[in-house]
Coordinates of C-alpha atoms and ligand atoms in Angstrom, one line a residue:
M1 CA 146.1 22.8 158.9
I2 CA 147.6 26.1 160.2
K3 CA 145.4 28.8 161.8
T4 CA 146.2 32.5 161.8
D5 CA 144.3 35.7 162.3
V6 CA 145.6 37.4 159.1
L7 CA 147.1 35.8 156.0
V8 CA 149.0 38.1 153.7
I9 CA 149.7 36.8 150.2
G10 CA 152.7 38.7 148.8
S11 CA 155.7 40.6 150.2
G12 CA 155.8 43.8 148.3
I13 CA 155.1 47.3 149.7
S14 CA 151.4 46.7 150.0
G15 CA 151.6 43.4 151.9
L16 CA 154.4 44.4 154.2
S17 CA 153.1 47.9 155.1
Y18 CA 149.7 46.4 155.8
A19 CA 151.2 43.7 158.1
I20 CA 153.3 46.3 160.0
K21 CA 150.3 48.6 160.5
I22 CA 148.1 45.8 162.0
S23 CA 151.0 44.7 164.2
E24 CA 151.4 48.3 165.4
K25 CA 147.7 48.7 166.2
M26 CA 147.0 45.1 167.5
P27 CA 150.3 43.5 168.6
E28 CA 148.6 40.3 169.7
T29 CA 147.3 39.5 166.2
Q30 CA 149.0 36.5 164.5
I31 CA 150.0 37.4 161.0
I32 CA 151.5 35.1 158.4
I33 CA 153.0 36.5 155.2
V34 CA 153.4 33.9 152.4
T35 CA 155.5 34.6 149.3
K36 CA 156.2 32.3 146.4
S37 CA 159.9 33.3 146.1
D38 CA 162.5 34.8 148.4
E39 CA 161.0 37.2 151.0
D40 CA 162.3 40.3 149.2
E41 CA 161.3 39.3 145.7
S42 CA 158.4 41.5 144.5
N43 CA 157.5 44.1 141.9
T44 CA 158.3 46.7 144.5
K45 CA 161.9 45.8 144.6
Y46 CA 162.4 46.7 140.9
A47 CA 160.8 50.2 141.1
Q48 CA 163.5 52.6 139.9
G49 CA 161.9 56.0 139.5
G50 CA 160.4 56.4 143.0
L51 CA 157.3 57.5 144.8
A52 CA 155.1 60.4 143.6
V53 CA 154.0 62.6 146.5
V54 CA 153.7 66.3 147.1
T55 CA 156.4 67.4 149.5
N56 CA 157.5 70.8 148.1
F57 CA 154.4 73.0 148.7
D58 CA 156.2 76.1 147.4
N59 CA 156.0 74.9 143.8
D60 CA 153.6 72.0 144.0
N61 CA 150.2 71.3 145.5
F62 CA 147.6 68.4 145.8
Q63 CA 145.4 69.8 143.0
K64 CA 148.3 69.6 140.5
H65 CA 149.0 66.0 141.4
I66 CA 145.3 65.2 141.3
D67 CA 144.9 66.8 137.9
D68 CA 148.0 65.0 136.5
T69 CA 146.6 61.7 137.8
L70 CA 143.2 62.3 136.2
R71 CA 144.7 63.4 132.9
A72 CA 146.9 60.3 132.6
G73 CA 143.9 58.1 133.6
D74 CA 141.9 59.6 130.7
G75 CA 139.0 60.5 133.1
E76 CA 138.4 56.8 133.9
N77 CA 139.7 57.2 137.5
N78 CA 137.5 57.5 140.6
R79 CA 138.0 61.1 141.5
E80 CA 137.2 60.5 145.2
V81 CA 139.9 57.8 145.4
V82 CA 142.4 60.0 143.6
E83 CA 141.9 62.8 146.0
M84 CA 142.1 60.5 149.0
V85 CA 145.3 58.9 147.9
I86 CA 147.1 62.1 147.0
K87 CA 146.0 64.0 150.1
E88 CA 147.0 61.1 152.4
G89 CA 150.3 60.7 150.5
P90 CA 152.6 62.9 152.7
A91 CA 151.5 61.2 156.0
R92 CA 152.0 57.7 154.5
F93 CA 155.3 58.7 153.0
Q94 CA 156.5 60.0 156.4
E95 CA 155.7 56.6 157.9
L96 CA 157.8 55.0 155.3
V97 CA 160.7 57.3 156.3
D98 CA 160.0 56.5 160.0
W99 CA 160.3 52.8 159.2
G100 CA 163.9 53.6 158.0
T101 CA 163.6 54.1 154.3
R102 CA 166.2 56.5 152.9
F103 CA 165.4 59.0 150.2
D104 CA 167.9 61.3 148.4
M105 CA 168.2 64.8 149.9
D106 CA 170.1 67.9 148.8
N107 CA 172.5 70.0 150.9
N108 CA 169.6 71.9 152.4
S109 CA 167.9 68.7 153.7
H110 CA 165.1 69.0 151.0
Y111 CA 164.1 65.9 149.1
K112 CA 165.6 65.7 145.7
L113 CA 162.6 65.5 143.4
G114 CA 162.6 63.7 140.0
R115 CA 160.2 64.1 137.2
E116 CA 158.5 61.5 135.0
G117 CA 156.0 61.4 132.1
G118 CA 152.6 63.1 132.7
H119 CA 153.8 65.0 135.8
T120 CA 153.7 68.8 135.6
E121 CA 156.0 69.2 138.6
N122 CA 159.1 67.5 140.0
R123 CA 157.6 65.4 142.8
I124 CA 159.2 61.9 142.6
V125 CA 161.1 61.1 145.9
H126 CA 163.7 58.5 145.2
H127 CA 166.7 56.6 146.5
K128 CA 169.1 56.9 143.6
D129 CA 167.6 54.6 140.9
I130 CA 166.9 51.7 143.3
T131 CA 164.0 53.1 145.3
G132 CA 162.0 49.9 145.4
F133 CA 165.0 47.9 146.6
E134 CA 165.6 50.4 149.5
I135 CA 161.9 50.3 150.5
E136 CA 161.9 46.5 150.6
R137 CA 165.0 46.5 152.8
A138 CA 163.5 48.9 155.3
L139 CA 160.1 47.2 155.4
L140 CA 161.6 43.7 155.9
E141 CA 163.8 45.0 158.6
T142 CA 160.8 46.4 160.4
I143 CA 158.8 43.2 159.8
N144 CA 161.6 41.1 161.3
K145 CA 161.4 43.1 164.5
N146 CA 157.7 42.1 165.0
K147 CA 157.5 38.7 166.7
N148 CA 153.8 38.2 165.8
I149 CA 154.6 38.3 162.0
S150 CA 156.0 35.2 160.4
V151 CA 157.2 35.2 156.8
L152 CA 156.9 31.9 154.9
D153 CA 159.0 32.1 151.8
H154 CA 158.7 29.7 148.9
H155 CA 155.0 29.1 149.8
Y156 CA 152.9 29.2 146.7
V157 CA 149.2 29.9 146.9
I158 CA 147.2 27.6 144.6
D159 CA 143.7 28.8 145.4
L160 CA 141.6 30.6 148.0
L161 CA 139.6 28.7 150.5
T162 CA 136.1 29.8 149.6
E163 CA 132.8 28.1 149.2
H164 CA 133.5 27.5 145.5
H165 CA 135.4 24.4 146.6
V166 CA 132.4 22.9 148.2
P167 CA 131.0 20.3 145.9
N168 CA 127.6 21.0 144.3
T169 CA 127.3 24.6 145.8
T170 CA 125.6 27.4 144.0
M171 CA 127.5 30.6 144.5
V172 CA 125.5 33.7 145.4
E173 CA 127.3 37.0 144.8
N174 CA 128.0 38.9 148.1
E175 CA 127.7 35.6 150.1
I176 CA 131.0 34.2 149.3
N177 CA 133.5 34.1 152.2
C178 CA 137.2 33.6 152.3
Y179 CA 138.7 31.4 155.0
G180 CA 142.4 31.4 153.9
A181 CA 144.2 29.5 151.1
Y182 CA 145.5 26.2 149.8
I183 CA 149.3 26.7 149.8
L184 CA 152.0 24.6 148.3
D185 CA 155.1 24.5 150.5
Q186 CA 157.8 24.3 147.8
K187 CA 160.6 23.1 150.1
N188 CA 158.6 20.2 151.7
K189 CA 156.4 19.7 148.6
N190 CA 153.2 19.4 150.6
I191 CA 150.0 21.3 150.3
K192 CA 148.8 23.1 153.4
K193 CA 145.5 24.7 154.3
I194 CA 146.2 28.0 156.1
T195 CA 143.0 29.3 157.6
A196 CA 142.6 33.0 158.5
K197 CA 139.9 35.4 159.7
I198 CA 141.1 37.9 157.1
T199 CA 143.1 37.3 154.0
L200 CA 144.9 40.0 152.0
V201 CA 145.9 39.5 148.3
A202 CA 148.9 41.6 147.4
T203 CA 150.4 39.6 144.6
G204 CA 151.3 42.4 142.2
G205 CA 151.0 42.3 138.4
A206 CA 150.8 40.0 135.5
G207 CA 153.5 41.2 133.1
H208 CA 154.5 37.7 132.1
V209 CA 151.4 37.2 130.1
Y210 CA 153.5 39.0 127.5
K211 CA 156.8 37.9 126.0
N212 CA 158.7 41.1 127.1
T213 CA 158.1 42.7 130.4
T214 CA 159.9 44.8 133.0
N215 CA 158.3 42.7 135.7
P216 CA 160.2 40.0 137.6
T217 CA 159.3 36.4 136.8
I218 CA 156.9 36.2 139.8
A219 CA 154.5 38.6 138.0
T220 CA 152.0 36.0 136.7
G221 CA 148.7 37.4 137.9
D222 CA 148.2 34.8 140.5
G223 CA 146.0 36.8 142.9
I224 CA 143.7 38.2 140.2
A225 CA 143.3 34.7 138.7
F226 CA 142.5 32.9 142.0
V227 CA 140.1 35.7 143.0
H228 CA 138.4 35.4 139.6
R229 CA 138.1 31.6 140.0
A230 CA 136.5 32.2 143.4
K231 CA 133.9 34.5 141.6
G232 CA 135.3 37.7 143.0
K233 CA 134.8 40.8 140.8
V234 CA 137.7 41.7 138.5
S235 CA 137.6 44.7 136.0
N236 CA 139.6 47.0 133.7
M237 CA 141.9 44.2 132.6
Q238 CA 142.0 45.8 129.1
Y239 CA 144.2 48.5 130.5
M240 CA 147.8 47.2 130.3
Q241 CA 150.5 49.8 130.5
F242 CA 153.6 49.4 128.4
H243 CA 156.7 51.2 129.6
P244 CA 158.3 53.1 126.7
T245 CA 161.9 52.4 127.5
A246 CA 163.1 48.9 128.5
L247 CA 166.6 48.1 127.5
Y248 CA 166.5 46.2 124.2
S249 CA 167.6 42.6 124.3
K250 CA 167.6 39.7 121.8
L251 CA 166.4 37.5 124.7
D252 CA 162.7 37.4 125.7
G253 CA 161.6 37.6 129.4
M254 CA 162.3 40.3 131.9
L255 CA 163.9 43.3 130.3
F256 CA 165.9 45.9 132.3
L257 CA 164.1 49.1 132.9
I258 CA 165.5 52.5 131.8
S259 CA 163.6 54.7 134.2
E260 CA 161.3 57.4 132.9
A261 CA 163.2 59.7 135.3
V262 CA 166.1 59.6 132.7
R263 CA 163.8 61.3 130.2
G264 CA 162.6 63.5 133.1
D265 CA 166.3 64.7 133.5
G266 CA 166.6 65.4 129.7
A267 CA 167.2 62.3 127.7
K268 CA 165.6 62.4 124.2
L269 CA 164.1 59.6 122.0
C270 CA 165.3 59.2 118.5
S271 CA 165.4 56.8 115.6
K272 CA 168.4 54.5 115.1
D273 CA 169.9 57.2 112.9
G274 CA 169.4 60.0 115.4
Q275 CA 166.1 61.6 114.2
P276 CA 163.9 62.9 117.1
F277 CA 160.2 61.9 116.7
M278 CA 158.2 62.7 119.8
Q279 CA 157.3 66.2 118.5
K280 CA 155.1 64.4 115.9
Y281 CA 152.9 62.8 118.6
D282 CA 152.5 65.2 121.5
E283 CA 153.4 68.7 122.4
R284 CA 154.8 67.4 125.8
E285 CA 157.2 65.3 123.6
E286 CA 159.3 62.9 125.9
M287 CA 157.2 64.0 128.9
A288 CA 153.9 62.9 127.5
S289 CA 152.2 60.2 129.5
R290 CA 153.4 56.6 129.0
D291 CA 150.6 55.3 126.8
I292 CA 151.4 58.1 124.3
V293 CA 155.1 57.6 124.3
A294 CA 154.9 53.8 124.1
R295 CA 152.5 54.0 121.1
A296 CA 154.7 56.5 119.4
I297 CA 157.7 54.2 119.7
D298 CA 155.6 51.2 118.5
N299 CA 154.6 53.2 115.5
E300 CA 158.1 54.4 114.7
L301 CA 159.3 50.8 114.9
K302 CA 156.6 49.6 112.5
I303 CA 157.5 52.4 110.0
S304 CA 161.2 51.8 110.1
G305 CA 161.2 48.0 110.6
D306 CA 164.0 48.5 113.3
D307 CA 164.2 46.4 116.4
F308 CA 164.6 49.4 118.8
V309 CA 164.8 53.2 119.0
G310 CA 167.5 55.2 120.7
L311 CA 167.5 57.1 124.0
D312 CA 170.0 59.9 123.7
C313 CA 171.6 60.9 127.0
Q314 CA 174.8 62.4 125.4
K315 CA 173.9 66.0 126.2
M316 CA 173.1 65.3 129.8
D317 CA 175.4 66.2 132.7
K318 CA 177.4 63.0 133.2
E319 CA 178.2 63.6 136.9
K320 CA 174.6 64.1 137.8
F321 CA 173.5 61.1 135.7
V322 CA 175.9 58.8 137.4
E323 CA 174.8 60.1 140.8
H324 CA 171.1 59.8 140.1
F325 CA 171.2 56.6 138.0
P326 CA 174.2 54.5 139.2
N327 CA 172.5 51.2 138.6
I328 CA 171.3 52.1 135.0
Y329 CA 174.7 53.5 134.2
Q330 CA 176.5 50.3 135.4
K331 CA 174.0 48.1 133.6
C332 CA 174.5 49.9 130.3
L333 CA 178.3 49.7 130.7
S334 CA 178.0 46.0 131.4
E335 CA 176.1 45.5 128.1
G336 CA 178.9 47.4 126.3
I337 CA 176.8 50.6 125.9
D338 CA 178.3 53.9 127.1
P339 CA 175.3 56.3 127.4
F340 CA 177.7 59.3 126.8
Q341 CA 179.1 57.9 123.6
Q342 CA 176.0 56.3 122.0
Y343 CA 172.2 56.0 122.2
I344 CA 170.8 53.5 124.6
P345 CA 168.7 51.0 122.5
V346 CA 165.2 50.8 124.0
V347 CA 161.8 49.2 123.3
P348 CA 158.4 49.3 125.0
A349 CA 157.7 46.4 127.3
C350 CA 154.7 45.4 129.4
H351 CA 155.0 47.1 132.7
Y352 CA 151.9 47.6 134.8
L353 CA 148.3 46.4 134.9
M354 CA 145.8 49.1 135.8
G355 CA 142.9 46.6 136.2
G356 CA 142.4 43.8 138.7
I357 CA 140.4 42.8 141.7
V358 CA 137.7 45.4 142.4
V359 CA 138.2 47.0 145.8
N360 CA 136.6 49.8 147.8
K361 CA 138.6 52.5 149.4
D362 CA 139.4 50.2 152.4
G363 CA 140.8 47.6 150.0
Q364 CA 137.8 45.2 150.5
S365 CA 137.0 42.9 147.6
S366 CA 133.6 41.6 146.7
I367 CA 134.4 38.4 148.7
N368 CA 133.8 38.7 152.4
N369 CA 136.9 38.8 154.6
L370 CA 139.1 39.1 151.5
F371 CA 141.1 42.3 151.0
A372 CA 143.4 43.2 148.1
V373 CA 145.9 46.0 147.7
G374 CA 148.3 47.2 145.0
E375 CA 148.8 46.3 141.4
C376 CA 146.5 43.2 141.6
T377 CA 143.6 45.6 142.2
N378 CA 141.4 48.0 140.4
S379 CA 141.1 50.6 143.1
G380 CA 139.9 53.5 140.9
L381 CA 143.2 55.4 141.3
H382 CA 144.8 54.8 138.0
G383 CA 141.8 54.8 135.6
A384 CA 142.8 53.8 132.1
N385 CA 146.5 54.7 132.5
R386 CA 148.6 54.9 135.7
L387 CA 150.6 58.1 136.2
A388 CA 154.2 57.2 136.7
S389 CA 155.3 56.5 140.3
N390 CA 151.8 56.6 141.7
S391 CA 151.8 52.8 142.4
L392 CA 154.1 52.8 145.5
L393 CA 151.9 55.5 146.9
E394 CA 148.8 53.4 146.2
G395 CA 150.3 50.5 148.0
L396 CA 151.0 52.6 151.1
V397 CA 147.6 54.4 151.3
F398 CA 145.5 51.3 150.6
G399 CA 147.8 49.2 152.8
H400 CA 147.0 51.6 155.6
N401 CA 143.3 51.8 155.0
A402 CA 143.0 48.0 154.7
A403 CA 144.9 47.6 157.9
I404 CA 142.6 50.0 159.8
K405 CA 139.5 48.2 158.5
T406 CA 141.0 44.8 159.3
V407 CA 141.7 45.8 162.9
E408 CA 138.1 47.1 163.1
L409 CA 136.7 43.7 161.8
L410 CA 139.0 41.7 164.0
K411 CA 137.6 43.6 167.0
I412 CA 133.9 43.3 166.2
N413 CA 133.4 40.2 164.1
N414 CA 132.7 36.7 165.2
F415 CA 134.3 34.8 162.4
N416 CA 132.3 31.7 161.6
F417 CA 134.4 28.8 160.2
D418 CA 131.5 26.3 160.0
A419 CA 131.6 26.2 156.2
L420 CA 135.2 25.1 156.3
K421 CA 134.1 21.7 157.3
S422 CA 132.6 21.2 153.8
I423 CA 135.7 22.6 152.0
P424 CA 137.7 19.4 151.2
E425 CA 141.4 18.9 151.8
W426 CA 143.4 19.3 148.6
N427 CA 143.4 15.9 146.9
E428 CA 146.4 15.2 144.7
E429 CA 146.3 11.4 145.0
G430 CA 145.3 9.0 142.4
M431 CA 144.9 11.2 139.4
K432 CA 148.2 13.0 139.0
I433 CA 150.7 10.9 137.2
M434 CA 153.1 13.0 135.2
D435 CA 155.5 15.8 135.6
E436 CA 155.1 17.6 132.2
M437 CA 157.5 20.6 132.3
V438 CA 158.0 20.5 128.5
L439 CA 154.4 21.0 127.8
V440 CA 154.1 23.7 130.6
S441 CA 156.8 25.8 129.0
Y442 CA 155.6 25.2 125.5
L443 CA 152.1 26.4 126.3
R444 CA 153.4 29.4 128.3
K445 CA 155.5 30.5 125.3
Q446 CA 152.5 30.0 122.9
L447 CA 150.4 32.1 125.2
Q448 CA 153.0 34.9 125.5
E449 CA 153.6 35.0 121.7
M450 CA 149.9 35.1 121.0
M451 CA 149.3 38.0 123.6
S452 CA 152.3 40.0 122.3
D453 CA 151.3 39.6 118.6
L454 CA 147.5 40.0 118.9
V455 CA 146.8 41.9 122.2
G456 CA 149.7 44.3 122.3
I457 CA 150.0 48.1 122.4
V458 CA 147.8 48.6 119.4
R459 CA 144.9 46.1 119.0
S460 CA 142.3 45.6 116.3
N461 CA 138.9 43.8 116.1
A462 CA 140.3 41.0 113.9
R463 CA 143.4 40.5 116.2
L464 CA 141.2 40.3 119.3
E465 CA 138.8 37.9 117.7
L466 CA 141.7 35.6 116.6
A467 CA 143.2 36.0 120.1
K468 CA 139.9 34.9 121.6
K469 CA 139.9 31.7 119.5
K470 CA 143.6 30.9 120.2
Q471 CA 143.1 31.6 123.9
A472 CA 140.3 29.1 124.1
E473 CA 142.5 26.4 122.5
I474 CA 145.4 27.1 124.9
Y475 CA 142.9 27.1 127.8
Q476 CA 141.6 23.6 126.7
A477 CA 145.2 22.2 126.5
V478 CA 146.1 23.7 129.9
Q479 CA 142.9 22.3 131.5
E480 CA 143.8 18.8 130.2
L481 CA 147.3 19.1 131.5
Y482 CA 146.1 20.4 134.9
N483 CA 144.0 17.3 135.2
Y484 CA 146.8 14.8 134.9
A485 CA 150.1 16.5 135.5
I486 CA 151.6 16.8 139.0
L487 CA 150.8 20.2 140.5
S488 CA 153.8 22.6 140.4
P489 CA 154.1 26.3 140.8
Q490 CA 154.9 26.5 137.1
L491 CA 151.8 24.6 136.1
S492 CA 149.7 26.7 138.4
E493 CA 151.3 30.0 137.1
L494 CA 150.4 28.9 133.6
R495 CA 146.8 28.3 134.6
N496 CA 146.8 31.8 136.1
L497 CA 148.3 33.4 133.0
V498 CA 145.7 31.7 130.9
D499 CA 143.0 33.2 133.1
I500 CA 144.6 36.6 132.9
S501 CA 144.7 36.4 129.1
Y502 CA 141.0 35.5 129.0
L503 CA 140.2 38.6 131.1
V504 CA 142.4 40.9 129.0
I505 CA 141.0 39.7 125.7
H506 CA 137.3 39.6 126.7
Q507 CA 137.4 42.9 128.5
S508 CA 139.2 44.4 125.4
L509 CA 136.4 43.1 123.2
E510 CA 133.8 44.9 125.3
M511 CA 135.4 48.3 124.7
T512 CA 133.5 50.7 122.5
E513 CA 136.1 53.6 122.6
N514 CA 139.8 54.1 123.1
K515 CA 140.9 55.2 126.6
G516 CA 144.3 55.7 128.1
A517 CA 146.5 52.6 127.6
F518 CA 143.7 50.8 125.6
Y519 CA 143.9 51.4 121.9
N520 CA 142.0 49.5 119.2
K521 CA 142.8 50.9 115.8
D522 CA 139.3 50.1 114.6
L523 CA 137.8 52.4 117.3
A524 CA 140.1 55.4 116.4
K525 CA 138.5 58.3 114.6
H526 CA 141.8 59.7 113.3
S527 CA 144.9 57.7 113.7
L528 CA 148.5 58.7 113.8
Y529 CA 149.5 55.1 113.8
I530 CA 150.1 52.9 110.8
Q531 CA 149.2 49.5 112.2
Ligands
SIN1 C1 160.2 54.2 136.0 O1 161.1 54.5 136.8 O2 160.2 54.6 134.8 C2 159.1 53.4 136.4 C3 158.3 54.1 137.5 C4 156.9 53.6 137.5 O3 156.5 52.7 136.8 O4 156.1 54.2 138.2

């Protein structure tokens, strides 16, 4: 057993900024960050567009950013949270700069500001089209200077240490405590109990519950699933955001993102034969919020039967394009697509989950001593649809608040670990006999197919009812497998994805009206969409 003061699960912007903050305020605190892959692998790393924050107060102001966020969220946001995040934004952004993150500037030392769907002003600060990569670099360099923070890579969290592992215990809401986690050390192949006074879940999203996603392979909803298993509150899982423009590929899995900032700089959507279509769906056309643009593309593809639509960049300034989007430009060329000679073929792909672990404004979950920050949460910021580039800001602001609250609790609380005595060691012996990777990957594919076909951008009552039935069958098969196959991260991820699908399907079925990213054609009064 390893003991620490603070256990951080996940190494994206939320987990890293939280750890740095605690270390700055309480340098004697022992902090362990665990991550299931390499230390820099996270959803953050793949953020292209940037971070939405008001920096140019001549044209922009907090109220405009607040209004854009509420409009995108279809009124389902928590207004107080929206105001807090946006008003704290500039201070948190400055800290990120102070930790060494570089953002693009013009010759007058003003930030270059990009634009994305749903924003009424240019306010996205960015580092070319690899903003997330740059943020990870700067944060990890800062982390590595702090001797009280250790990063354990390839450490996979299987479950939280809470009373729900005590045999024959009745769980009472608000009386569940977290004492750390059971963690599989993937290099040494042993399971460790890491105990902590405070645990933070910052595990990111769950894009791989679908066949096609812009998320890296680590995005399997682990944190949401293990908090749900520990009886923590999870909500808004019906709100799944599909990014309108992932680069089309014949292969399933992680699709390369063509940032919305490309449309912000003037690219136009069109059918394969060059017909523009966004004017039919929204007066803001390409700059409508993501839910609207993704549904419009989905509809156009259903009408035409094509596999993709085009993104036309040919009228854009090539020099500026290459300067702002060097990574996208190179990727297109490497796929044999010259964006200045032909359309970029694009499709919508699962991108961001608005729902998750319910947290208050300090990032506290419904389980005592368990915090959660970032995409794995429902913090109230995004409502039914996240405004582009608001998520890095959310990670910073909630990472900060959670750190302040953690420091306060560490100073005043007597953490009682008595209950730990009744939480058993993880017992793998005796029952686990087989390594069944073929079944693991077969069931994962079945789940992803089912979610993509039945619980996609446009849903219906019949599709959701069938999904509920199919999900229960897959759940049963995975439970059986879990009982006899040797525990592996792949098996545990599958179990988590099955939990995520349960939450998405059941919370979708509870909806009585369409909101933001959630769209059930049977709930629509007048529909623009064919299927
Ligand atoms: C993008 O660059 O289009 C993605 C930005 C985001 O998801 O916020």
